[in-house]
XYZ file of C-alpha atoms in Angstrom:
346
model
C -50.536 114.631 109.105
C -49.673 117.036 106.419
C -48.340 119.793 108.612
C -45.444 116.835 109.860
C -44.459 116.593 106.334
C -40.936 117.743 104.884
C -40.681 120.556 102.656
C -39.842 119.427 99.230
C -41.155 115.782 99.861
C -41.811 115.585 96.466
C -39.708 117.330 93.309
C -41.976 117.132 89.711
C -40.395 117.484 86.305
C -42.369 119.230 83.564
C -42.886 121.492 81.220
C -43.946 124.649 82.331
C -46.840 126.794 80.722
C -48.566 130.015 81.790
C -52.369 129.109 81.282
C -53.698 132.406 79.493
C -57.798 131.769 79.774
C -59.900 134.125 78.572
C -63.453 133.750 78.171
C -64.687 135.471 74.413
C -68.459 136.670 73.329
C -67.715 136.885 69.511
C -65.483 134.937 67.248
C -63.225 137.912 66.491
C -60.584 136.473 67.869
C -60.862 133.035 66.439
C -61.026 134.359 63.045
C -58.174 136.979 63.033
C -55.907 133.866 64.070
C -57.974 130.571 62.140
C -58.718 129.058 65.048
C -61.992 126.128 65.131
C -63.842 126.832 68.364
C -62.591 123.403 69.594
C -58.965 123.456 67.802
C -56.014 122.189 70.140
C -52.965 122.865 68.869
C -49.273 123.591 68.700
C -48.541 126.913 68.096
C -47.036 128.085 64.657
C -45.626 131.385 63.921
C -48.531 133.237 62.726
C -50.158 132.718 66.347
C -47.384 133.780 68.399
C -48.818 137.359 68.884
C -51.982 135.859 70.074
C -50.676 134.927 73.831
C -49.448 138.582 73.949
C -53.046 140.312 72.665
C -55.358 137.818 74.945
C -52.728 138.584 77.754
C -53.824 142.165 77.704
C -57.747 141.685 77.693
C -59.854 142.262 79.966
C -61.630 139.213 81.604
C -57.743 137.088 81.134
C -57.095 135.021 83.882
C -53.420 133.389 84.386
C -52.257 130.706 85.974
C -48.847 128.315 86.669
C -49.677 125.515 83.835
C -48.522 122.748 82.100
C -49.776 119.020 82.983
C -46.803 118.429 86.344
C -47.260 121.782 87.744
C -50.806 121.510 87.791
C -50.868 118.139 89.775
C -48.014 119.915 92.038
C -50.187 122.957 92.559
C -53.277 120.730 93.380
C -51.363 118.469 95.954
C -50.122 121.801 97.598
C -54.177 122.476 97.646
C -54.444 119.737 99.549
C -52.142 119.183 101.433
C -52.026 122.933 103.090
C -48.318 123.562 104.178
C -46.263 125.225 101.463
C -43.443 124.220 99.720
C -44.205 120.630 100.282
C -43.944 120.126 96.421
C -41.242 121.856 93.991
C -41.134 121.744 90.432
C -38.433 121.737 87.859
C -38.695 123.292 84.179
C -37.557 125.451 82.277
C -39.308 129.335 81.668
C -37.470 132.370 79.603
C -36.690 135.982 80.951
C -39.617 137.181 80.282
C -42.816 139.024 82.119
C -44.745 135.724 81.150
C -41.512 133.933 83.370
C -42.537 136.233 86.471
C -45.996 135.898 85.840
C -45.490 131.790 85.962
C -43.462 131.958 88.942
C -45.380 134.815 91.195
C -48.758 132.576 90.343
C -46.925 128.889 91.406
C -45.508 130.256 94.792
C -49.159 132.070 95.167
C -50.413 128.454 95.002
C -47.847 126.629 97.272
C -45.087 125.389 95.087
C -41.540 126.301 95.430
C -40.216 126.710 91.732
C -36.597 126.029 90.767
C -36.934 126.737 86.670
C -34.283 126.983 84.578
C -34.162 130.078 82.731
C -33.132 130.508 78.664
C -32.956 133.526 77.036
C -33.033 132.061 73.720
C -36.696 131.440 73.698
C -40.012 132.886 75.419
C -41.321 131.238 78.582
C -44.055 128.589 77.003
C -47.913 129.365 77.757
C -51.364 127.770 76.547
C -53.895 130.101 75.277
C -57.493 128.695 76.176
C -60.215 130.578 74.785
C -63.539 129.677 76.004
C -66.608 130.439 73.921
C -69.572 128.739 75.387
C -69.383 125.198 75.275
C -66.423 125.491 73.329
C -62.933 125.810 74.329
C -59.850 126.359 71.853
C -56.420 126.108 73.334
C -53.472 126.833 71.249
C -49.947 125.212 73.044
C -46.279 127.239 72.500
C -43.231 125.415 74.421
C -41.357 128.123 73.750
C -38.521 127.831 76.736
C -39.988 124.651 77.956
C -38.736 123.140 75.129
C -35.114 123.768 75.908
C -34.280 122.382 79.559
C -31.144 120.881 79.573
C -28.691 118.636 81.276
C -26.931 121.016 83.587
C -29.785 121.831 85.197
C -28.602 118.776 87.640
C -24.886 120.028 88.078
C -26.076 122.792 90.124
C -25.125 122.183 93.789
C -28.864 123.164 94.984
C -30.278 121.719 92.531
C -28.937 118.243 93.113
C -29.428 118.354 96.464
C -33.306 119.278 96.127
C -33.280 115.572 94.051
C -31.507 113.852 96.801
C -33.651 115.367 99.171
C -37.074 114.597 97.788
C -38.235 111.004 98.822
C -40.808 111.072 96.131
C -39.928 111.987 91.978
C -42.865 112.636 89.385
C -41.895 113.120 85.784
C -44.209 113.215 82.662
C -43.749 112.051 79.498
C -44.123 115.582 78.329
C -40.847 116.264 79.773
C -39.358 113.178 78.406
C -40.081 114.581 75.116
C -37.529 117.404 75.886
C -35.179 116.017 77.793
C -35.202 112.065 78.685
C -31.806 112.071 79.801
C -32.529 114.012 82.995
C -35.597 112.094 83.585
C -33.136 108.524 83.441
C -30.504 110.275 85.737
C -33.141 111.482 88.064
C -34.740 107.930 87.668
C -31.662 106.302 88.425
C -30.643 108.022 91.198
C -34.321 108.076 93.526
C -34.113 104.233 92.846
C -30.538 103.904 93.905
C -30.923 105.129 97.352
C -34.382 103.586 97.778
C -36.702 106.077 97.201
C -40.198 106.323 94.710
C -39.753 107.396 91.308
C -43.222 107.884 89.569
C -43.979 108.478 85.923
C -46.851 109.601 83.807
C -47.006 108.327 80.141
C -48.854 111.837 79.731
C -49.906 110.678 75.595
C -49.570 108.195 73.111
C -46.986 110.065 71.310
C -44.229 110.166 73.712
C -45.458 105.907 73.860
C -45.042 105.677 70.255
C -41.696 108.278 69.692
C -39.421 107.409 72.872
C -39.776 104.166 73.009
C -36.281 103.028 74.098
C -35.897 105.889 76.460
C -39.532 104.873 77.815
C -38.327 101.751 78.430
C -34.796 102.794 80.283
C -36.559 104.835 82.502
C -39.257 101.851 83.246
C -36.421 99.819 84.496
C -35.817 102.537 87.606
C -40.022 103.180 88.079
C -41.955 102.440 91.012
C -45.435 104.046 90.058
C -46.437 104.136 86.536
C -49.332 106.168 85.895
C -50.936 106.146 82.121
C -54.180 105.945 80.931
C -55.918 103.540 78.245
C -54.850 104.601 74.964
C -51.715 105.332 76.018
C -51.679 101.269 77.160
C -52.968 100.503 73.639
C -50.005 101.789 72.556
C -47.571 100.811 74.434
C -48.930 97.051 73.913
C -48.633 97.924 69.918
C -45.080 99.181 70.244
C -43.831 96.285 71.996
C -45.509 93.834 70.063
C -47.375 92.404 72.989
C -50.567 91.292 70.053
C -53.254 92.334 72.888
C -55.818 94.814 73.155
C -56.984 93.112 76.794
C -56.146 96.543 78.886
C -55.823 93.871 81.740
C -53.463 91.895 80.156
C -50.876 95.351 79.121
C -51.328 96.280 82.978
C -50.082 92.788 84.085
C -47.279 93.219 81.768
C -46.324 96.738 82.430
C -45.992 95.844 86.321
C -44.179 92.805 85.861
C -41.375 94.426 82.982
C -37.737 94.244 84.907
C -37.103 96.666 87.659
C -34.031 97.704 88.593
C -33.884 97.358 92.555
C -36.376 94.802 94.256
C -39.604 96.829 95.079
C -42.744 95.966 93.676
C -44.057 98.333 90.830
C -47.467 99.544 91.040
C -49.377 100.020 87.465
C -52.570 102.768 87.232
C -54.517 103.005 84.306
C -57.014 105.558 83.907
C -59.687 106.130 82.015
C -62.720 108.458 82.005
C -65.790 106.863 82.647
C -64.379 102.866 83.465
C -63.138 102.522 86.466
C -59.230 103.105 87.530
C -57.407 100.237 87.554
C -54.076 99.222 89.806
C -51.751 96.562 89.238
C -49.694 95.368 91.855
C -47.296 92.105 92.584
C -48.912 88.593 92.550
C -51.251 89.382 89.573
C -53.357 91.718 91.896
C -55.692 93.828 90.476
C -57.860 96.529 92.632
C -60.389 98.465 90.885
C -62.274 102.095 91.579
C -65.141 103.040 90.180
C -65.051 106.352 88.726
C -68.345 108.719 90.505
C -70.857 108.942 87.856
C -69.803 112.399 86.472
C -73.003 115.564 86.120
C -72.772 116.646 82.750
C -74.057 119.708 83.888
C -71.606 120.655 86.332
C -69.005 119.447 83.826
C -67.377 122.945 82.850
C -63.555 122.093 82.162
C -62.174 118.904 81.789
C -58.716 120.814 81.001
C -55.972 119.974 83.781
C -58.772 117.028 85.439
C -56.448 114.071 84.829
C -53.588 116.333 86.412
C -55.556 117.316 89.342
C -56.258 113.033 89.739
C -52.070 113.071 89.948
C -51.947 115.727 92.081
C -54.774 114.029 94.423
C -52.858 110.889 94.792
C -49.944 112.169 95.306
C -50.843 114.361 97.893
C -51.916 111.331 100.378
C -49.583 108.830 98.392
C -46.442 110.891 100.197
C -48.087 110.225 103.601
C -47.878 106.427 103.061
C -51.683 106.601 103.613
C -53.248 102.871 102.182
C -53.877 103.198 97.912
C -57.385 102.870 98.631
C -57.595 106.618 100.321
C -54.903 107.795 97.590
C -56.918 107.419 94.552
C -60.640 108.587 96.201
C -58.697 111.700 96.757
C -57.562 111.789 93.504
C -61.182 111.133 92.385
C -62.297 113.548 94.556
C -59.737 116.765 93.195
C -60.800 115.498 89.423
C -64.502 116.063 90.340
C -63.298 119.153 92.034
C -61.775 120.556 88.678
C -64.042 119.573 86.409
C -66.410 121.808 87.969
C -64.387 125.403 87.327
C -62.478 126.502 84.266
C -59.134 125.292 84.007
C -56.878 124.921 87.368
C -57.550 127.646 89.436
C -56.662 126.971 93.471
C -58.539 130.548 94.206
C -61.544 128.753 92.576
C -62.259 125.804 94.494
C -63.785 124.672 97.818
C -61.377 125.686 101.560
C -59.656 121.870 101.646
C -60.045 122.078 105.508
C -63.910 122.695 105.135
C-alpha cells in the first residue's frame, strides 16, 4: 500500500511556476495589459507588472504550478503519505519563491529548487472571466536551471535514491543535459526513467537531444500531435498514430527492458504500446460539458494519476483508470487545487 512506500520514490524535473488565478468581473484588467479573453501566452516586458498587481487582489488564489509539479502534487493527493514525490527546478529569491515552496510542501511534495538571483521565480497568470480563461506564462528563474544542480552531494543522492524519474519536455527546453545525465544514470542501475513530450515544439526544436534521451527511456508519455510530429521530424511519411506508437516503442534502448509508449488524446481513447506489437486501449469516460470548468493542469493530473499507482507496480490497467479518474477530477475545479477536490480515502 501507499503508506509502505519510500519517501522520494519518485524525483520529477520541471519547470516551476506559481499559478496566480484570479477570477475577474470586468475586462479592466485585460485591457490595461492587451490581453484576448482566451490569449495564452509568453510573457513580454510590458506584462511583467501584471503577476505582481493580480497577486495583490482580492479573490487571487496561488498555487505550486508548472506542468511536473502539478502531476507530483496530484500523485501526493493520492497517494496520502508525504514526501513520496520531490521535485527539481529552479525558483528565484523572491516572495513568489516562498510562496511556490510553502504551497508544494502544503500539498505533499518535498521541493529541492535551485535558486537564481538573476531572475524572478517564474509564475502563470490565469485570469478567468466566465467561460473564458487568459493565462499569460513568465519562466523567469525556471528558465535558468543549470548543470550543477547534480554536483550537489544531496542532490545526487536524492537521484540515486528515487527508483522512478519523470522529466518533461518543458524542462528539456532549459536544460537537456541534466535530463540525459539523469536519464543515463536511472537506466544504468536499472531503474524507470519516464518522459513527457509535454508539446510539439520541444518535438520539433530538440530533436537530437529528444532522441539521446529516448535511448535511456522506459515510459514515454506524449499525446497525438505531439506523435504527428515526431513522425514528421523523423521522416517516418505516416500520419497512422498506430503506426508512430509502434515505432516510438521499438526505437533502440539502451539497457534490455521493454519500453512502454502512451499516447493521449482528449476524447479517443489512450493508447499503450508495449513489446510484441501489443497494443491496449482505454476509453476515455464520456466527459459533461457542464461540469467541464478547467481543463488547465488535466493532462498533468492524468501523469500524476498514473504515476501514483505506476510506483506501486500495480498492473497498467489500474494505472491509467486512475489517471482517468484524477483528469475527471480536475477538470471539474479551476486549475490544480488539492484543497479543492474530493478526501482520496472517501
Amino acid at each position: 500500500t501507499a503508506m509502505e512506500l519510500p519517501e522520494g520514490i519518485l524525483i520529477g524535473f520541471g519547470n516551476p511556476l506559481l499559478d496566480i488565478t484570479t477570477t475577474i468581473e470586468d475586462n479592466v484588467i485585460l485591457e490595461k495589459y492587451d490581453l484576448a479573453v482566451n490569449a495564452a501566452i509568453i510573457a513580454e516586458d510590458s506584462h511583467l507588472p501584471l503577476f505582481e498587481e493580480l497577486s495583490y487582489m482580492e479573490n487571487v488564489t496561488f498555487s505550486a504550478g508548472g506542468a511536473c509539479q502539478n502531476s507530483m502534487r496530484i500523485f501526493q493527493w493520492i497517494v496520502g503519505k508525504p514526501h513520496c514525490a520531490y521535485f527539481v527546478g529552479a525558483v528565484g529569491k523572491d516572495k513568489f519563491a516562498d510562496m511556490i515552496g510553502k504551497r508544494a510542501m502544503a500539498d505533499g511534495v518535498q521541493t529541492m529548487y535551485q535558486h537564481k538571483e538573476e531572475a524572478p521565480t517564474g509564475a502563470c497568470a490565469v485570469i478567468l472571466s466566465g467561460r473564458y480563461r487568459s493565462l499569460v506564462a513568465n519562466l523567469g528563474a525556471a528558465a535558468l536551471f543549470t548543470e550543477d544542480w547534480l554536483t550537489d552531494e544531496a542532490n545526487l543522492c536524492a537521484v540515486e535514491r528515487a527508483l522512478y524519474v519523470y522529466a518533461t519536455g518543458f524542462f528539456i527546453a532549459v536544460n537537456a543535459d541534466t535530463v540525459l545525465n539523469v536519464a543515463r544514470m536511472t537506466s544504468n542501475s536499472n531503474r524507470t526513467f519516464l518522459l513527457n513530450f509535454s508539446a510539439v515544439f520541444v518535438v520539433q526544436i530538440h530533436k537530437i537531444q529528444l532522441d539521446e534521451i529516448i535511448a535511456f527511456t522506459d515510459v514515454i508519455i506524449l499525446n497525438k500531435n505531439e506523435g504527428l510530429a515526431f513522425s514528421d521530424n523523423h521522416n517516418w511519411g505516416t500520419s497512422d498514430i498506430f503506426e508512430i506508437g509502434r515505432r516510438l516503442q521499438a526505437l533502440p534502448k539502451d539497457n534490455g527492458r521493454p519500453r512502454i509508449v502512451m499516447i493521449t488524446s482528449e476524447t479517443c481513447p489512450v493508447l499503450c504500446f508495449m513489446e510484441n506489437d501489443k497494443v491496449l486501449e482505454y476509453p476515455v469516460p464520456p466527459i459533461n460539458k457542464a461540469a467541464a470548468v478547467d481543463t488547465n493542469g488535466c493532462t498533468d493530473a492524468f501523469v500524476g494519476g498514473f504515476l501514483s499507482q505506476f510506483v506501486q507496480r500495480m498492473p497498467l490497467d489500474y494505472c491509467i483508470r486512475t489517471g482517468l479518474f484524477a483528469y475527471q477530477q480536475v477538470m471539474r475545479i479551476v486549475g490544480v487545487q488539492i484543497n479543492k477536490l474530493p478526501n482520496i480515502n472517501e
